């Protein structure tokens, strides 16, 4: 299992929820995981029902078996201060630059610098070791930007390395890319069983592969339970309307006479069945598209009542049972 797990997906697919569940799943049996947020939305804090994350690593959950989940919301400005201190030993001068607005200016005129700082901080956490030589974190999980931006986000260090031929910036970019393009990293894509998210997943995987970034797994989120199978649906297509009415009547739902309660239930029920059949067909078509990509495929259930902390632990359990740990 790669030590840096990057989670992306089309907006609305629940990628932040999946990233959080993955961090919990990986932290089982005494492991320690760092969950990193890079978009400044504080979605992780909301999921774990805790206060907004600062720019520091904070323990937010205990996983089954005693593992720990830490979280970090990366602030590009503070990450730049870290960078200036690390390579140029600016100290208080760096803080003065922040007060003067120089850091805002730098990240505005060089947008790629922002992504370098974000990915660099995550990769630093992957490489960090204790004095004993043990890694501080067994895994780092990044809640990354959406699929449409993920390849550029992860590959921006190559662009910076090309611009800066020598010096600390060049060396930092190269060090980050050595992690991102190695077996230490896996980029997972979250999708739904719908045409647009699946197509964006297909396109995203093609872009990642073209950039030689390591693609990991496809995680299908919010999968609704299968109420009727193919046999049931074929029966609904062929059984006469009058037979359905008699079946409803025999089930105690009113008389089968014309205009009776059972008779009035037939059309709404058949309409629902037709809608379900359309969705069933669409979902199976999309599963087939995803299967053709040749990647490990996992499915997580839809929680009709919405996601809470208990649901997050349930998703983590599902991931462990499916071998994602």
Short mmCIF file of C-alpha atoms in Angstrom, two decimals:
data_model
loop_
_atom_site.label_atom_id
_atom_site.label_comp_id
_atom_site.label_asym_id
_atom_site.label_seq_id
_atom_site.Cartn_x
_atom_site.Cartn_y
_atom_site.Cartn_z
CA UNK A 1 0.00 0.00 0.00
CA UNK A 2 1.43 3.38 -1.04
CA UNK A 3 2.23 5.76 1.79
CA UNK A 4 0.80 8.87 0.08
CA UNK A 5 -2.85 8.35 -0.84
CA UNK A 6 -4.26 11.16 -2.99
CA UNK A 7 -8.05 11.28 -3.30
CA UNK A 8 -9.73 13.24 -6.10
CA UNK A 9 -13.11 13.17 -7.82
CA UNK A 10 -15.69 15.29 -9.57
CA UNK A 11 -17.41 17.86 -7.37
CA UNK A 12 -20.40 16.34 -5.60
CA UNK A 13 -19.07 12.78 -5.54
CA UNK A 14 -18.08 12.95 -1.86
CA UNK A 15 -14.31 12.83 -2.30
CA UNK A 16 -13.67 14.53 1.06
CA UNK A 17 -15.87 11.95 2.81
CA UNK A 18 -14.03 9.11 1.07
CA UNK A 19 -10.63 10.64 1.95
CA UNK A 20 -11.67 10.84 5.61
CA UNK A 21 -12.97 7.26 5.62
CA UNK A 22 -9.78 6.07 3.92
CA UNK A 23 -7.67 7.79 6.60
CA UNK A 24 -9.65 5.96 9.29
CA UNK A 25 -9.36 2.64 7.44
CA UNK A 26 -5.58 2.99 7.07
CA UNK A 27 -5.14 3.94 10.72
CA UNK A 28 -6.45 0.64 12.07
CA UNK A 29 -4.35 -1.70 14.21
CA UNK A 30 -2.13 0.97 15.71
CA UNK A 31 -1.19 2.79 12.50
CA UNK A 32 -0.93 6.58 12.36
CA UNK A 33 -2.41 8.52 9.44
CA UNK A 34 -2.24 12.20 8.51
CA UNK A 35 -5.27 13.56 6.64
CA UNK A 36 -4.35 16.66 4.64
CA UNK A 37 -6.74 19.29 3.29
CA UNK A 38 -5.48 21.64 0.56
CA UNK A 39 -8.55 23.56 -0.59
CA UNK A 40 -9.33 25.58 2.55
CA UNK A 41 -12.95 24.41 2.83
CA UNK A 42 -12.66 22.87 6.32
CA UNK A 43 -14.66 19.87 5.12
CA UNK A 44 -12.59 17.50 7.26
CA UNK A 45 -13.38 19.40 10.45
CA UNK A 46 -17.09 19.21 9.65
CA UNK A 47 -16.99 15.47 9.02
CA UNK A 48 -15.17 14.75 12.27
CA UNK A 49 -17.40 17.21 14.13
CA UNK A 50 -14.48 19.24 15.43
CA UNK A 51 -13.43 22.88 15.32
CA UNK A 52 -11.76 24.38 12.25
CA UNK A 53 -8.32 22.93 11.56
CA UNK A 54 -5.34 25.23 12.05
CA UNK A 55 -2.06 25.06 10.16
CA UNK A 56 -0.73 22.41 12.49
CA UNK A 57 -1.11 18.66 12.76
CA UNK A 58 -3.83 17.79 15.26
CA UNK A 59 -5.21 14.43 16.34
CA UNK A 60 -8.89 14.27 15.41
CA UNK A 61 -9.88 10.59 15.71
CA UNK A 62 -8.95 7.18 17.07
CA UNK A 63 -9.42 4.28 14.67
CA UNK A 64 -10.38 0.70 15.58
CA UNK A 65 -7.42 -1.11 17.07
CA UNK A 66 -5.95 2.03 18.59
CA UNK A 67 -4.69 3.77 15.47
CA UNK A 68 -4.71 7.55 15.26
CA UNK A 69 -5.85 10.02 12.62
CA UNK A 70 -4.21 13.43 12.55
CA UNK A 71 -5.37 16.24 10.28
CA UNK A 72 -3.79 19.32 8.74
CA UNK A 73 -5.30 22.16 6.72
CA UNK A 74 -2.43 23.53 4.65
CA UNK A 75 -2.32 27.32 4.37
CA UNK A 76 -0.25 28.36 1.31
CA UNK A 77 1.06 31.51 2.99
CA UNK A 78 2.23 29.68 6.09
CA UNK A 79 3.64 26.90 3.94
CA UNK A 80 5.67 29.53 2.07
CA UNK A 81 6.98 30.87 5.37
CA UNK A 82 8.04 27.32 6.26
CA UNK A 83 9.76 27.05 2.89
CA UNK A 84 11.59 30.37 3.32
CA UNK A 85 12.73 29.37 6.78
CA UNK A 86 13.81 25.89 5.68
CA UNK A 87 15.90 26.98 2.69
CA UNK A 88 16.78 30.62 3.38
CA UNK A 89 16.62 30.86 7.20
CA UNK A 90 14.62 34.09 6.97
CA UNK A 91 12.88 33.69 10.33
CA UNK A 92 11.41 37.04 11.40
CA UNK A 93 12.20 38.51 7.97
CA UNK A 94 9.80 36.00 6.48
CA UNK A 95 7.07 37.08 8.88
CA UNK A 96 7.76 40.68 7.91
CA UNK A 97 7.25 39.74 4.26
CA UNK A 98 3.85 38.33 5.17
CA UNK A 99 2.85 41.60 6.86
CA UNK A 100 3.92 43.54 3.78
CA UNK A 101 1.76 41.34 1.56
CA UNK A 102 4.75 39.98 -0.35
CA UNK A 103 3.57 36.40 0.08
CA UNK A 104 0.14 37.14 -1.38
CA UNK A 105 1.89 38.86 -4.25
CA UNK A 106 4.21 35.89 -4.86
CA UNK A 107 1.43 33.30 -4.92
CA UNK A 108 -0.70 35.51 -7.16
CA UNK A 109 1.88 36.22 -9.87
CA UNK A 110 3.09 32.61 -9.78
CA UNK A 111 -0.04 30.47 -9.24
CA UNK A 112 2.00 27.31 -9.68
CA UNK A 113 3.98 28.22 -6.59
CA UNK A 114 0.86 27.70 -4.48
CA UNK A 115 0.46 24.11 -5.67
CA UNK A 116 4.18 23.45 -5.17
CA UNK A 117 3.83 24.53 -1.54
CA UNK A 118 0.72 22.41 -0.98
CA UNK A 119 2.10 19.23 -2.52
CA UNK A 120 5.50 19.87 -0.98
CA UNK A 121 4.07 20.01 2.53
CA UNK A 122 2.27 16.70 2.04
CA UNK A 123 5.38 15.05 0.64
CA UNK A 124 7.45 16.37 3.55
CA UNK A 125 5.02 14.64 5.92
CA UNK A 126 5.46 11.40 3.94
CA UNK A 127 9.26 11.54 4.27
CA UNK A 128 9.44 12.77 7.88
CA UNK A 129 11.03 10.39 10.38
CA UNK A 130 11.44 10.19 14.12
CA UNK A 131 14.90 10.02 15.67
CA UNK A 132 14.51 6.25 15.84
CA UNK A 133 14.28 6.17 12.04
CA UNK A 134 10.58 5.24 12.04
CA UNK A 135 8.26 7.26 9.84
CA UNK A 136 6.17 9.73 11.83
CA UNK A 137 3.11 8.76 9.77
CA UNK A 138 2.44 5.34 8.29
CA UNK A 139 0.19 6.97 5.70
CA UNK A 140 -0.63 10.45 4.46
CA UNK A 141 -4.06 10.90 2.82
CA UNK A 142 -4.58 14.05 0.77
CA UNK A 143 -8.06 15.41 0.06
CA UNK A 144 -6.97 16.83 -3.30
CA UNK A 145 -8.58 19.19 -5.85
CA UNK A 146 -11.30 17.85 -8.20
CA UNK A 147 -10.55 15.54 -11.11
CA UNK A 148 -10.48 18.35 -13.67
CA UNK A 149 -7.50 19.94 -11.90
CA UNK A 150 -5.76 17.00 -10.27
CA UNK A 151 -3.13 16.27 -12.95
CA UNK A 152 -2.01 19.89 -13.21
CA UNK A 153 -2.03 20.19 -9.42
CA UNK A 154 0.24 17.17 -8.96
CA UNK A 155 2.42 17.84 -12.01
CA UNK A 156 3.06 21.55 -11.42
CA UNK A 157 6.36 20.76 -9.75
CA UNK A 158 7.69 19.53 -13.10
CA UNK A 159 6.88 22.94 -14.59
CA UNK A 160 8.64 24.75 -11.74
CA UNK A 161 11.62 22.42 -12.01
CA UNK A 162 11.86 23.32 -15.69
CA UNK A 163 11.85 27.05 -14.93
CA UNK A 164 14.33 26.92 -12.07
CA UNK A 165 17.31 24.93 -13.36
CA UNK A 166 19.33 25.14 -10.16
CA UNK A 167 18.98 26.13 -6.53
CA UNK A 168 16.57 25.29 -3.69
CA UNK A 169 13.38 25.74 -5.75
CA UNK A 170 14.64 23.29 -8.37
CA UNK A 171 15.76 20.81 -5.73
CA UNK A 172 12.45 21.08 -3.83
CA UNK A 173 10.40 20.52 -6.99
CA UNK A 174 12.49 17.51 -7.97
CA UNK A 175 12.22 16.02 -4.48
CA UNK A 176 8.43 16.39 -4.55
CA UNK A 177 8.14 14.81 -7.99
CA UNK A 178 10.28 11.87 -6.91
CA UNK A 179 7.62 11.10 -4.31
CA UNK A 180 4.59 11.83 -6.51
CA UNK A 181 5.78 9.69 -9.42
CA UNK A 182 6.98 6.79 -7.31
CA UNK A 183 5.26 3.69 -5.90
CA UNK A 184 5.03 5.65 -2.63
CA UNK A 185 2.04 7.48 -4.15
CA UNK A 186 -1.37 6.34 -5.42
CA UNK A 187 -4.03 8.66 -6.85
CA UNK A 188 -7.56 7.38 -6.25
CA UNK A 189 -10.60 8.75 -8.07
CA UNK A 190 -14.07 8.92 -6.52
CA UNK A 191 -17.13 8.72 -8.74
CA UNK A 192 -20.84 8.02 -8.80
CA UNK A 193 -22.65 5.57 -11.09
CA UNK A 194 -23.73 8.44 -13.34
CA UNK A 195 -22.57 9.38 -16.84
CA UNK A 196 -20.84 12.71 -16.12
CA UNK A 197 -18.81 11.62 -13.07
CA UNK A 198 -17.82 8.37 -14.80
CA UNK A 199 -16.73 10.19 -17.96
CA UNK A 200 -14.72 12.67 -15.89
CA UNK A 201 -13.11 9.71 -14.12
CA UNK A 202 -12.19 8.12 -17.45
CA UNK A 203 -10.70 11.41 -18.69
CA UNK A 204 -8.89 12.01 -15.40
CA UNK A 205 -7.27 8.58 -15.45
CA UNK A 206 -6.10 9.14 -19.04
CA UNK A 207 -4.52 12.47 -18.04
CA UNK A 208 -2.84 10.99 -14.97
CA UNK A 209 -1.42 8.11 -16.99
CA UNK A 210 -0.21 10.50 -19.69
CA UNK A 211 1.63 12.50 -17.01
CA UNK A 212 3.07 9.24 -15.60
CA UNK A 213 1.38 9.80 -12.26
CA UNK A 214 0.50 6.59 -10.39
CA UNK A 215 -3.21 5.80 -10.56
CA UNK A 216 -4.54 3.75 -7.65
CA UNK A 217 -8.18 2.74 -7.26
CA UNK A 218 -11.64 3.79 -8.36
CA UNK A 219 -14.06 4.25 -5.50
CA UNK A 220 -17.75 4.39 -6.39
CA UNK A 221 -19.51 6.37 -3.71
CA UNK A 222 -23.17 6.65 -2.64
CA UNK A 223 -24.29 3.38 -4.22
CA UNK A 224 -28.00 2.81 -3.70
CA UNK A 225 -29.17 -0.66 -2.64
CA UNK A 226 -30.36 -3.03 -5.34
CA UNK A 227 -34.08 -3.50 -4.74
CA UNK A 228 -34.92 -5.53 -7.86
CA UNK A 229 -32.66 -7.74 -9.93
CA UNK A 230 -32.79 -8.44 -13.66
CA UNK A 231 -35.29 -11.27 -13.19
CA UNK A 232 -37.66 -9.06 -11.20
CA UNK A 233 -37.44 -6.30 -13.79
CA UNK A 234 -38.17 -8.70 -16.65
CA UNK A 235 -41.21 -9.95 -14.73
CA UNK A 236 -42.48 -6.38 -14.37
CA UNK A 237 -42.09 -5.83 -18.11
CA UNK A 238 -44.17 -8.89 -18.99
CA UNK A 239 -46.82 -9.25 -16.27
CA UNK A 240 -50.23 -7.77 -17.26
CA UNK A 241 -51.51 -4.75 -15.40
CA UNK A 242 -54.55 -6.68 -14.14
CA UNK A 243 -52.29 -9.32 -12.60
CA UNK A 244 -50.43 -6.65 -10.67
CA UNK A 245 -53.77 -5.30 -9.36
CA UNK A 246 -54.87 -8.77 -8.21
CA UNK A 247 -51.51 -9.31 -6.49
CA UNK A 248 -51.92 -6.03 -4.62
CA UNK A 249 -55.42 -7.06 -3.61
CA UNK A 250 -54.26 -10.44 -2.34
CA UNK A 251 -51.62 -8.61 -0.31
CA UNK A 252 -54.41 -6.78 1.50
CA UNK A 253 -54.12 -3.49 -0.38
CA UNK A 254 -57.74 -3.16 -1.42
CA UNK A 255 -60.13 -4.75 -3.86
CA UNK A 256 -59.18 -5.50 -7.39
CA UNK A 257 -62.44 -4.08 -8.80
CA UNK A 258 -61.93 -1.30 -11.31
CA UNK A 259 -61.39 1.95 -9.44
CA UNK A 260 -60.56 0.13 -6.21
CA UNK A 261 -57.59 0.94 -4.01
CA UNK A 262 -55.36 -1.74 -5.56
CA UNK A 263 -56.33 -0.57 -9.04
CA UNK A 264 -55.32 2.99 -8.19
CA UNK A 265 -51.92 1.80 -6.90
CA UNK A 266 -50.96 0.03 -10.13
CA UNK A 267 -49.93 3.03 -12.24
CA UNK A 268 -47.76 4.74 -9.59
CA UNK A 269 -46.05 1.46 -8.77
CA UNK A 270 -45.40 0.63 -12.40
CA UNK A 271 -44.05 4.15 -12.96
CA UNK A 272 -41.66 3.70 -10.05
CA UNK A 273 -40.60 0.33 -11.41
CA UNK A 274 -39.89 1.85 -14.83
CA UNK A 275 -37.80 4.61 -13.26
CA UNK A 276 -35.90 2.04 -11.22
CA UNK A 277 -35.33 -0.08 -14.35
CA UNK A 278 -33.84 2.93 -16.16
CA UNK A 279 -31.51 3.69 -13.26
CA UNK A 280 -30.59 -0.02 -12.92
CA UNK A 281 -29.62 -0.15 -16.61
CA UNK A 282 -27.64 3.10 -16.42
CA UNK A 283 -25.72 2.01 -13.33
CA UNK A 284 -24.81 -1.34 -14.86
CA UNK A 285 -23.62 0.42 -18.02
CA UNK A 286 -21.43 2.75 -15.96
CA UNK A 287 -20.01 -0.15 -13.96
CA UNK A 288 -19.00 -1.76 -17.25
CA UNK A 289 -17.26 1.46 -18.36
CA UNK A 290 -15.32 1.61 -15.09
CA UNK A 291 -14.42 -2.09 -15.23
CA UNK A 292 -12.78 -1.54 -18.64
CA UNK A 293 -10.23 0.79 -17.01
CA UNK A 294 -8.54 -2.21 -15.42
CA UNK A 295 -8.20 -0.73 -11.93
CA UNK A 296 -9.32 -2.02 -8.52
CA UNK A 297 -12.96 -1.00 -8.10
CA UNK A 298 -14.70 -0.48 -4.76
CA UNK A 299 -18.24 0.56 -3.87
CA UNK A 300 -19.48 2.46 -0.83
CA UNK A 301 -23.16 2.64 0.16
CA UNK A 302 -25.43 5.67 0.17
CA UNK A 303 -26.49 6.84 3.62
CA UNK A 304 -30.03 8.08 3.06
CA UNK A 305 -30.07 10.06 6.30
CA UNK A 306 -26.87 11.91 5.43
CA UNK A 307 -23.30 11.49 6.63
CA UNK A 308 -22.30 11.77 10.28
CA UNK A 309 -19.34 10.55 12.32
CA UNK A 310 -20.88 7.10 12.84
CA UNK A 311 -21.41 6.82 9.09
CA UNK A 312 -17.78 7.78 8.49
CA UNK A 313 -16.62 4.89 10.68
CA UNK A 314 -19.02 2.60 8.80
CA UNK A 315 -17.48 3.64 5.47
CA UNK A 316 -14.02 2.98 6.90
CA UNK A 317 -15.16 -0.51 7.87
CA UNK A 318 -16.48 -1.08 4.35
CA UNK A 319 -13.12 -0.04 2.89
CA UNK A 320 -11.22 -2.39 5.21
CA UNK A 321 -13.49 -5.29 4.31
CA UNK A 322 -12.85 -4.57 0.63
CA UNK A 323 -9.09 -4.74 1.18
CA UNK A 324 -8.31 -1.01 1.12
CA UNK A 325 -6.02 -0.97 4.15
#
